[in-house]
Structures are given as structure tokens and as C-alpha cells.
Coordinates of C-alpha atoms in Angstrom, one line a residue:
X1 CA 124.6 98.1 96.5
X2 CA 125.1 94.5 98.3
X3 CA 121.6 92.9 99.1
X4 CA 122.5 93.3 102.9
X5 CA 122.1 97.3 102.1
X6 CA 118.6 96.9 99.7
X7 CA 116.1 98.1 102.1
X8 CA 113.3 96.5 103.7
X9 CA 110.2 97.1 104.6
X10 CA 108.2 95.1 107.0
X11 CA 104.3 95.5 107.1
X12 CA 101.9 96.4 107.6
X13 CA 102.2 99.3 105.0
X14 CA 100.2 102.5 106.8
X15 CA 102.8 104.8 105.2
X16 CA 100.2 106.1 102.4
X17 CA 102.5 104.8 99.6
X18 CA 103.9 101.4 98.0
X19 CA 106.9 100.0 99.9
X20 CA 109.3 98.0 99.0
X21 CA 111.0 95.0 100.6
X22 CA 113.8 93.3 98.7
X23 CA 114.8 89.9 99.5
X24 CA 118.3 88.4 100.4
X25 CA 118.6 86.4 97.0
X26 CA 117.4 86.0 94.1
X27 CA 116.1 82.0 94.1
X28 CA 116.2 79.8 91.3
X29 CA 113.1 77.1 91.1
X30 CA 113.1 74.2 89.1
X31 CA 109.4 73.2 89.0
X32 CA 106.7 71.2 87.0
X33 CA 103.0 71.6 86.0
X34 CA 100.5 70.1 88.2
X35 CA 97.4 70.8 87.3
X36 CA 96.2 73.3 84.3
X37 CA 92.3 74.6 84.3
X38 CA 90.8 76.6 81.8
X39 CA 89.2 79.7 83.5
X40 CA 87.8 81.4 80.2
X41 CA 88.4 80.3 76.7
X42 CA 91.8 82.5 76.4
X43 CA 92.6 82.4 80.2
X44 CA 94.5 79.7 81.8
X45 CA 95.3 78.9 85.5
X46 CA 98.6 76.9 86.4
X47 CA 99.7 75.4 89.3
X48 CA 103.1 74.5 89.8
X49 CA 104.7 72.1 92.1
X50 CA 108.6 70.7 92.8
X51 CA 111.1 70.4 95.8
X52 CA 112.3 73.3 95.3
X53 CA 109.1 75.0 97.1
X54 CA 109.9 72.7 100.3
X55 CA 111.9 75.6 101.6
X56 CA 108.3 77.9 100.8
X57 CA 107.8 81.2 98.6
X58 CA 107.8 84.8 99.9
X59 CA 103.9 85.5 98.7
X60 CA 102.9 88.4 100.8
X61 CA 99.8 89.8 101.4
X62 CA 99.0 92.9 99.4
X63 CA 101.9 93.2 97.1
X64 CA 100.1 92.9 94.5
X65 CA 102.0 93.9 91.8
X66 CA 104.7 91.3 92.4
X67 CA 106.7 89.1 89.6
X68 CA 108.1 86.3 88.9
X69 CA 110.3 85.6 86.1
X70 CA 109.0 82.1 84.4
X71 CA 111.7 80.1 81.7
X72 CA 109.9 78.2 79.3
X73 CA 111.5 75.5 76.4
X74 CA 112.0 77.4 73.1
X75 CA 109.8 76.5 70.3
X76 CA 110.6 73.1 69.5
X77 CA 112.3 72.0 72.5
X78 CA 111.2 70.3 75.6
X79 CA 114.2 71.5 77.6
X80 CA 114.2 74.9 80.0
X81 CA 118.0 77.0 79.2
X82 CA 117.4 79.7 82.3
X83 CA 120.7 81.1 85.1
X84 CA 122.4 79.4 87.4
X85 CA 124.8 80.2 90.0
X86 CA 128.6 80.4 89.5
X87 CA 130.8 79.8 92.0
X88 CA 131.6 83.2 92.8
X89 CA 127.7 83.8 93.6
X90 CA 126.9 85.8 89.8
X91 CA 125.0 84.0 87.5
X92 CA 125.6 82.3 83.9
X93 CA 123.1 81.2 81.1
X94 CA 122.9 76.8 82.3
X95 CA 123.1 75.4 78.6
X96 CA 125.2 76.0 75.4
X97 CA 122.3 75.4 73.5
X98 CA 120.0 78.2 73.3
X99 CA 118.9 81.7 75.2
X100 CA 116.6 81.8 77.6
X101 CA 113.1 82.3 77.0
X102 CA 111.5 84.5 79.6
X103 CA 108.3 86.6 80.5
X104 CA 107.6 87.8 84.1
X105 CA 104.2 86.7 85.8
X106 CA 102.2 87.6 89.2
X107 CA 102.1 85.0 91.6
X108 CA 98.4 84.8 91.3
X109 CA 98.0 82.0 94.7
X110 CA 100.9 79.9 97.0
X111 CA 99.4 77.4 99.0
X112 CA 102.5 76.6 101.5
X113 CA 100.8 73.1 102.6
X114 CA 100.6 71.4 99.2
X115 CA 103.4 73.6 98.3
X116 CA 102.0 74.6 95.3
X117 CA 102.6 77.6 93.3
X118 CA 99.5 79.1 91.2
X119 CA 100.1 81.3 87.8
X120 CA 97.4 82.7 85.6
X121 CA 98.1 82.7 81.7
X122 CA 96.3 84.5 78.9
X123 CA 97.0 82.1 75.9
X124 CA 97.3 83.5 72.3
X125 CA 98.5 81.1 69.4
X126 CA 101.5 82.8 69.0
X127 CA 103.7 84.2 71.1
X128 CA 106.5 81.8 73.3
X129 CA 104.3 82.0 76.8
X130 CA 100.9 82.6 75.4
X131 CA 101.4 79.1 73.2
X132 CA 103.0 77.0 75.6
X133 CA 100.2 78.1 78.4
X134 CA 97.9 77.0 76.0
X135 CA 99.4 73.3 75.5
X136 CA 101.1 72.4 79.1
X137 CA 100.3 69.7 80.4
X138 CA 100.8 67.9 83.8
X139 CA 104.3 67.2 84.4
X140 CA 106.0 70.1 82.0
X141 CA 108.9 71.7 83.5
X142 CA 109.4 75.3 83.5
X143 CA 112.3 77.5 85.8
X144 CA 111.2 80.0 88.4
X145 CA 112.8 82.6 89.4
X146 CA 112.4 85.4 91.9
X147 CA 110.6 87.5 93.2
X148 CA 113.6 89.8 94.1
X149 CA 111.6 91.8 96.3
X150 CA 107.9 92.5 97.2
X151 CA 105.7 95.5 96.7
X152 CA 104.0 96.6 99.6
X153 CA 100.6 98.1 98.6
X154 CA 99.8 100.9 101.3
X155 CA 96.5 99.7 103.4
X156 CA 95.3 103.1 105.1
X157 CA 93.3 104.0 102.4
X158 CA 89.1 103.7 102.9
X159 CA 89.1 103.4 98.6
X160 CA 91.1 102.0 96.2
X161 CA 90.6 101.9 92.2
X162 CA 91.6 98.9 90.2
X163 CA 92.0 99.6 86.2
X164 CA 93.6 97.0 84.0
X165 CA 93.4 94.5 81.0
X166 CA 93.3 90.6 81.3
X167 CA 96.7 90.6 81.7
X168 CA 96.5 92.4 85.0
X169 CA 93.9 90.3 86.6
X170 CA 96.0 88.2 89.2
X171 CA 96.8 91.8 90.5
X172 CA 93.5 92.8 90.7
X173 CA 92.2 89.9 91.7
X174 CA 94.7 89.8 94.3
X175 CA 93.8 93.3 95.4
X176 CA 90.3 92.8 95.8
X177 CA 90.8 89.9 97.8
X178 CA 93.0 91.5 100.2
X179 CA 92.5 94.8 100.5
X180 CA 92.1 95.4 104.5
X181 CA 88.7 95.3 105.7
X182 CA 86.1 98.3 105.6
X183 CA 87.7 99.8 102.5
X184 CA 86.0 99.6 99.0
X185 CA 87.7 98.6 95.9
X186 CA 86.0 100.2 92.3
X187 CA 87.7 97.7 89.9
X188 CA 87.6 98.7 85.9
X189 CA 88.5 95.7 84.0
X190 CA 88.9 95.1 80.0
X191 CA 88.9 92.0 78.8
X192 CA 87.6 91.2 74.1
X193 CA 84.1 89.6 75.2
X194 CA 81.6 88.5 78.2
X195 CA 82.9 85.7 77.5
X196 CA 86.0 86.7 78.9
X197 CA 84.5 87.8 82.2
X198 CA 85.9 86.6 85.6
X199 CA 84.6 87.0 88.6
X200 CA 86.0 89.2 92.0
X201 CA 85.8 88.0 95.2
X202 CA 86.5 90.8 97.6
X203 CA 87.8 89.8 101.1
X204 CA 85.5 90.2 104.5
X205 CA 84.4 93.4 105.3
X206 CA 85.3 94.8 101.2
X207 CA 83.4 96.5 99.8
X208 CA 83.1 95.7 96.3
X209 CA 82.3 97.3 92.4
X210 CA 82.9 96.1 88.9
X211 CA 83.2 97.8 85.7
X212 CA 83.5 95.7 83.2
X213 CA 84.5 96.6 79.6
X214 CA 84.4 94.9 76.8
X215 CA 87.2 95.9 74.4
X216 CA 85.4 94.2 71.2
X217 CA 82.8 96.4 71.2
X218 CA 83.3 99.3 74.1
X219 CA 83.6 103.0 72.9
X220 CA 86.5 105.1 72.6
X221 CA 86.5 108.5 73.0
X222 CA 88.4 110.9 70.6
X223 CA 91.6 111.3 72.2
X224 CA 91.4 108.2 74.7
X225 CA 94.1 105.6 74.6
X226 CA 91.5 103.1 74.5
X227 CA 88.2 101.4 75.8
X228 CA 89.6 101.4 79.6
X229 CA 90.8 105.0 79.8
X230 CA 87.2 105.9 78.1
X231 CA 85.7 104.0 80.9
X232 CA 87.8 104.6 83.7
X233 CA 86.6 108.5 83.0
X234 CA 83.3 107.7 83.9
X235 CA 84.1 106.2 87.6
X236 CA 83.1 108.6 89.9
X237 CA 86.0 109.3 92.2
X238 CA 85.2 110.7 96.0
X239 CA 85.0 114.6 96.6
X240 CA 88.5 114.1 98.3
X241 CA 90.8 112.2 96.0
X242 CA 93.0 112.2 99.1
X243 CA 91.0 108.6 100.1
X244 CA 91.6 107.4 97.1
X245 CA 95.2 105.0 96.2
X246 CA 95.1 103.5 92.4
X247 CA 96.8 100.5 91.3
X248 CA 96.7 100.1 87.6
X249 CA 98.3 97.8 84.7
X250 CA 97.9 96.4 81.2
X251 CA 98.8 97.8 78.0
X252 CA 101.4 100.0 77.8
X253 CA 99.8 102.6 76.3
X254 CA 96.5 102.4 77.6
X255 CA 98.5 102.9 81.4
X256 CA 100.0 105.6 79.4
X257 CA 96.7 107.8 78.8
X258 CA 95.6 106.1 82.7
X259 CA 97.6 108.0 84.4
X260 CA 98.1 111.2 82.2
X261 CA 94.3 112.1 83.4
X262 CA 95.1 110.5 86.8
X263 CA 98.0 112.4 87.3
X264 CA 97.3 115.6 85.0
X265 CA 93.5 116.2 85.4
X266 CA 92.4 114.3 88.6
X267 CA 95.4 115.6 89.9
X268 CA 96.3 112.7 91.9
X269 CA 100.3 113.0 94.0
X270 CA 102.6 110.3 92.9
X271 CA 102.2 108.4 96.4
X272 CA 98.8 107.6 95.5
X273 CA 99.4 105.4 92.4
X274 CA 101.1 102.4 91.0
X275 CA 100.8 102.1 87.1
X276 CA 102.9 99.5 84.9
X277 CA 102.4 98.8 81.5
X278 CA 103.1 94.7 81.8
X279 CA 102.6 94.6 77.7
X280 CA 103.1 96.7 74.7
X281 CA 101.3 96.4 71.5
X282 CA 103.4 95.5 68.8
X283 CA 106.1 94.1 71.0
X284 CA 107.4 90.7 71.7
X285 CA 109.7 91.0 75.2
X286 CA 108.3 94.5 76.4
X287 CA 110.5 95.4 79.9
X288 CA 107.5 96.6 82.2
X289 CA 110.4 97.9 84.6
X290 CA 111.0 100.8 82.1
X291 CA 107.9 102.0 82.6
X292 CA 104.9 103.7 81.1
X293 CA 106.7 106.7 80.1
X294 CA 109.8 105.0 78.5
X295 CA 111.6 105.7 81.1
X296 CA 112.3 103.7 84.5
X297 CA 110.0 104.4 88.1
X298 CA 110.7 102.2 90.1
X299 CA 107.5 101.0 89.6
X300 CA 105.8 104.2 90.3
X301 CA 104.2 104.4 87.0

């Protein structure tokens, strides 16, 4: 399929289920740290600048769940090896000296005046992005790449549930922030400790509540994938689940047992959720376009 036959979605979304809008192209953006601010002790917020945001960035509102592909240098190496075009419009690795080293992020803020591009990081000391989100510093280059489409969240809903890990925060965060007014976002976050904790800003007119878990020390029920599905069981959901549209992400197999009792014992249709497992324990490059269930949706979860 050429990109002139993807399909397109314009918003608003009132369709009652994510959209999608691909873009033309996939564009390739060679771009430098700014500024880096530590949000939490294991949380990092990056802004990135360069000329090549002085054509702008397709951030739009409510897709929440959009990526970016980031290229960072390998361990070692202060150079970025990421894809550039061929002649014949494909695309070829741009260096003989190395793979490219790659991990997909939200868009987490694009301010189109100072043309600056804003990523959130949780940093780990190991582990190529985790460690090199930890150390940047102003003027360190990285490759962007993408998005290759956005992911229109529906907005007709009067309630929307937000469940995910730390990893899934600029999502949330972005959700909560621009969820159309008069609805009320329930957000269940996990992050280890309170000292982890960030706060939610919901937009005018949102309505707003938190639970937070803390994975350290939260309870897990027998059977649960984890703290956050123990937790999320405890949200009470409105007498008619058809209000109700869930985005969730994290963990792989946390999303797993998410949307098992979503699906399976709330009984929630597919239209009415979005889960994507971002990470996967044990796993160094997990795809999150494959899915919760090992197999791909389209980002249906």
C-alpha cells in the first residue's frame, strides 16, 4: 500500500473508537539536547532542539499513545548510526560502523515557537536508553524519527480510565491533560516508591482522580499479574461500562492480565480500549507493535 492509499483520519474523533491518521513520510530528524531536568530520581525530562524542527512536528491533540523512534550512540561512541534515504526513496542504515541503536518514545510536549521537542526518560544504569538518559547533556545529538502516523483517541466519552507504569506516563499525562472538557479521567498509576510520584494536571473542565500504587510495597493478589492489575480491580467502574473508554500501557504482562479482566470479566467491546505493552520484563528491544497477546493489533491491545 503506497502512503497516498494509508488512510486518514481528520478530528475530532466522535467515532467511539481510536482512529488512525498516517502521515505522508516517514521524517528523519537530526537533533540535539537542550535542556535535561530531573523530574523524580529515576525520571528524566528531555528537550530537544535542531533545524530540522523549523519545518514543525505533527503533535496532535489526543493521540496519546503516539511514538517516536529515538537513535542513540552505542555504548562507547559519541556518534548516532540511524536510516537515511536512498535515492530511490527506501532507506539504508547511514554508517558502516555499527547498527542502530533504537527504542520508541511518546512525544511527551512540542512547543512549535521555540521549536522544541520534549521527551520523558525513565533512567536505569543499564540498558542503552535508560543510561544514556541518565548522562545527556546539553548539546548531545540523537536521530528522530517518525511518527508515521497519529492515534486518534475517541473524545465522546463522559469517562475515561488511565492504567499504566512509569513508562506510560507521558501518555497518561497527556490524556489527562487533554481529555475534552466535562469528562473525568480515573488514572491508576504504578510507579517503585512515593518517591516516584508525579503529579496530573487535568485540562479545564476535567475532572480528575488518582490512584497511585506503589510497586515496592503494593499487594498482589493471587492470580494478578501484578500490583496495577490488583489495583485497577478495585476502581469502581460506572453502572454502564458503555461511558467508559480505557487507554492502558506498561509492562507487557501486566497489560496482559489488564485487559484479560477488562475484556473477559468487565466485559468491555474492543472499541472501548487501547492496551500496549511498551516493555517486557526480561527483554532488551521488546516490539510493543506485536502486542500484548504476542500477536500484532494494530494497536488495539
Amino acid at each position: 500500500m503506497s502512503s497516498r492509499e494509508l488512510p486518514t483520519f481528520t478530528g475530532p474523533n466522535l467515532t467511539g473508537e481510536q482512529q488512525v491518521s498516517f502521515l505522508p513520510d516517514i521524517e528523519r530528524r537530526d537533533l540535539r539536547v537542550a535542556r535535561v531536568s530531573a523530574v523524580t530520581p529515576r525520571y528524566r525530562r528531555i528537550v530537544l532542539t535542531g533545524d530540522d524542527l523549523a519545518a514543525g512536528f505533527p503533535f496532535v491533540r489526543f493521540a496519546c499513545g503516539d511514538h517516536v523512534t529515538v537513535y542513540f550512540p552505542a555504548p562507547g561512541s559519541d556518534r548516532v548510526v540511524a536510516y537515511r534515504r536512498t535515492p530511490d526513496g527506501g532507506w539504508e542504515v547511514d554508517s558502516t560502523e555499527g547498527e542502530p541503536v533504537r527504542r520508541d518514545y511518546t512525544p511527551r510536549a512540542w512547543d512549535p515557537v521555540a521549536r522544541e521537542l520534549t521527551l520523558d526518560f525513565v533512567v536505569h544504569d543499564h540498558g542503552v536508553a535508560g543510561v544514556w538518559a541518565r548522562d545527556a547533556r546539553p548539546g548531545d545529538p540523537v536521530v528522530v524519527m517518525g511518527p508515521r502516523a497519529n492515534w486518534l483517541l475517541p473524545e465522546n466519552y463522559p469517562r475515561y480510565l488511565a492504567v499504566g507504569d512509569e513508562t506510560a506516563l507521558p501518555s497518561i499525562s497527556r490524556l489527562v491533560e487533554e481529555a475534552p472538557a466535562g469528562a473525568h479521567v480515573t488514572a491508576v498509576v504504578e510507579v517503585a516508591d512515593a518517591g516516584e510520584e508525579q503529579p496530573l494536571r487535568p485540562g479545564d473542565g476535567v475532572g480528575l482522580e488518582v490512584l497511585r500504587v506503589h510497586r515496592d510495597t503494593a499487594p498482589v493478589a493471587a492470580g494478578h499479574s501484578g500490583a496495577l492489575e490488583t489495583a485497577l480491580r478495585g476502581v469502581p467502574l460506572p453502572d454502564d461500562t458503555g461511558e467508559l473508554f480505557v487507554f492502558a500501557a506498561g509492562e507487557a504482562g501486566a497489560m496482559r492480565g489488564v485487559r484479560r479482566y477488562l475484556r473477559g470479566e468487565v466485559g468491555l467491546p474492543r472499541r472501548q480500549l487501547s492496551v500496549d505493552g511498551y516493555w517486557k520484563a526480561g527483554t532488551a528491544d521488546h516490539d510493543h507493535h506485536t502486542g500484548v497477546d504476542e500477536e500484532p493489533d494494530e494497536h488495539e491491545g
